[in-house]
Amino acid sequence: RIYNFALALVGWLKGGLGHVNVLGSVIFAGMSGTAIADAAGLGTIEIKAMKEHGYSSEFAVGVTAASATLGPIIPPSLPFVIYGMMANVSIGALFLAGLLPGLLLAVLMMLTVAYFAHKNGWGADIKFSGSKLAKALIELGVVAAWPLVLWLLIDKAGAPAQVTVIAGLISLFVLDKIFKFEAVLPIMTPVLLIGGMTTGLFTPTEGAIAACVWAMVLGFWWYKALKFKMFVKVCLDTVETTSTVLFIVAAASIFGWMLTATGVTTAIAAWVLGFTQSPWVFLLLANLLMLFVGCFLEPTAAITILVPILLPITAQLGIDPVHFGLVMVLNLMIGLLHPPMGMVLFVLARVANLSVERTTMAILPWLVPLLLSLGIITYFPAVVLWLPKMFY
């Protein structure tokens, strides 16, 4: 459904499936929260479709790898949750902080697709259909208008919040039944999660439960696409992932306490501040460090190790912890595309049946929009902090 929706929206452009790949990842990012899930899930469909339409395996892998980094930037995001726990930062603020940078990344990636399409003389992959485009735009309008209408009713008209939200959800199902929308209900997952947290309807934990219940309602009842056997497997995978992450966080908390108790963090902070007291120079050095660490460590482990070391320095330099969290997560996501330990690199090499060497070379051009985005996000913190400051 996500793929078909993105295809109707941008598939008629030159290099259409490349644009579809990026837009599909933007939407899927609102449900997955990890780069590996994006690459292994939607990436499998996208690479196969692109190869069938005559795109090279290298281009298909490159754009899929780059767009997979959107998974942890656009909320919800597992790395943001881990960072928020380690840094004692509002997870809701981190989620909001990821919205504009995620859209910036998507725009730069789509411009890169347009450049390759122009350079190679690629045409559109599907015929332009005004009716399909209009339907997709109407669906986008519904997704944008729904939370706005609820906000006006609750905040301005004084309607009871819970009753209004339930009535709004019922209205969505009625509209979907009448107009047979392609992707309105799935896209509503991140809208419910972020909207509920920013309006105070529920906490991040309650928001996660609400998103899971919403997905189960859609999968089991509405679309009837989720079978019980698949549901059991998903639950077991979730338990495995969650328990692994919590063990890492528990061990990292002890590690952080030891660093503080032994004065290591103070010594490192004094050494760094003796070298430079400029926040911009520190951010440059921190970026280089995190890009390097990201090539060797899985993001959860890297966050739990780096936060106790770097956060005291950012506090002394006056760097906002929400801003620094975004910078850290994006650095570590870029690291997932590199050998020797880049998980996205290995997943996509297997999916596309390419060698790791060819996959690495295919990803190299896509570092340009990623590093450009990193530079903008690092040195223009307003891009990150504008939305969080409106609500927190």
Phi, psi and omega in degrees: 000316178297315182297314181296322178297312179296324179297317179294329185280316186228001183295340182276355177284163175295133186070034191309313184290336173294316176296320178300319179303312182293312182296321177299321179292325177300314182289315181295330179299331179287359181233334188268304178089355177223150180290323183293320178297320178296313182295316184281330183275277181294328182300324179299315179293316186292316181296317179300314181295320181293319178294323178293334179267011172094004176285149178290153178300324182295314180295317180299316180292319182299310182291326179292318179296314181297315183289337178295335179293345178291335184308311181273353180271313178278126185294155358285159186215125177296314178301325177295322179296315179296314179298316180300320178293317184286324185263358183056049181244147180300123179292324176299319178296321178296318179300313179296323181297333183280347187294303183294315175301323178297317178292323176299313177302315182297317180297315180295324177292320179292326174295324177294319176300315180299322178297312179296323179296317179292318182296320184263001179068034180283147175258195177282154181265339174227158178288142179295131178231110181299323182292318179293320178295317180298319179296318179295320179293323177297319178298318176299319178298320178296316180298320181285323186283328186301307179294328179295316179297316179298319180297317179297319181292318184280311188278321185264319183269349177077022179290147178298132190298307186296317179296319181295317180295316180298316178298322178295320178294318178298320179297326177297315179296322178296313179297319180296323179293320183285311188262355179051059179296152179277316191218011183301311184294315176298321181293337180292346181303303178292331178298315178297316183296306184289317180298319180295322181287317183289332179269355178083012179293325177205163178280170176304321179295314177296326177297321178297319178296316180299318179295320178295316179298318178300314179297321179294320178299315180294315185289314184280314192260312189280306181268342181054039181258345183261116178268158185299320180299318179293322180297317178298317180297318179298317179297316180295318178298321180295316178299316180298312181296313183296315181295321178299313181298317182293324175297318179296315180296319179298314179295321181292327177297319176296318179300314180297319178297318180296319179299317181290315183295325181272357178080011181295316181297322178295318180294317179296317179299317180296320180295315180294316181290335173288333179280316179205143174245014177270123178298330182288321177293318179300317180298323177297312180295320179296321177300314180298317179297313185289326175297319180292312181297322181298337178285342187243334185242145172295143188307318181299314179295318181297317180298315183292335178274318188282326185301312180297335182275315189270331186297321177300327179290317180297325179296319181288333180269358178077024179273129182297130182295331176292316177299314181294326177298318178297316180298316181298312183296318180296319176303314183290331176291321176297323178298334179293347182264000187246147165290159009269349187240014183295106185295319179298321178303312183288323178298313183286329175299320179289318181297317184271357181059044177245157174288158179298325180296313180293323178295319178299314179295325180293330183279335187309312181299334183279355173289338181298304178296328180293314181289326176297317177297319179300317179298316180295315182293325181291314190257000172233074186299340179299330178299325181275319194266351184301309181293312179303323182290340177286333187243342184234000000 
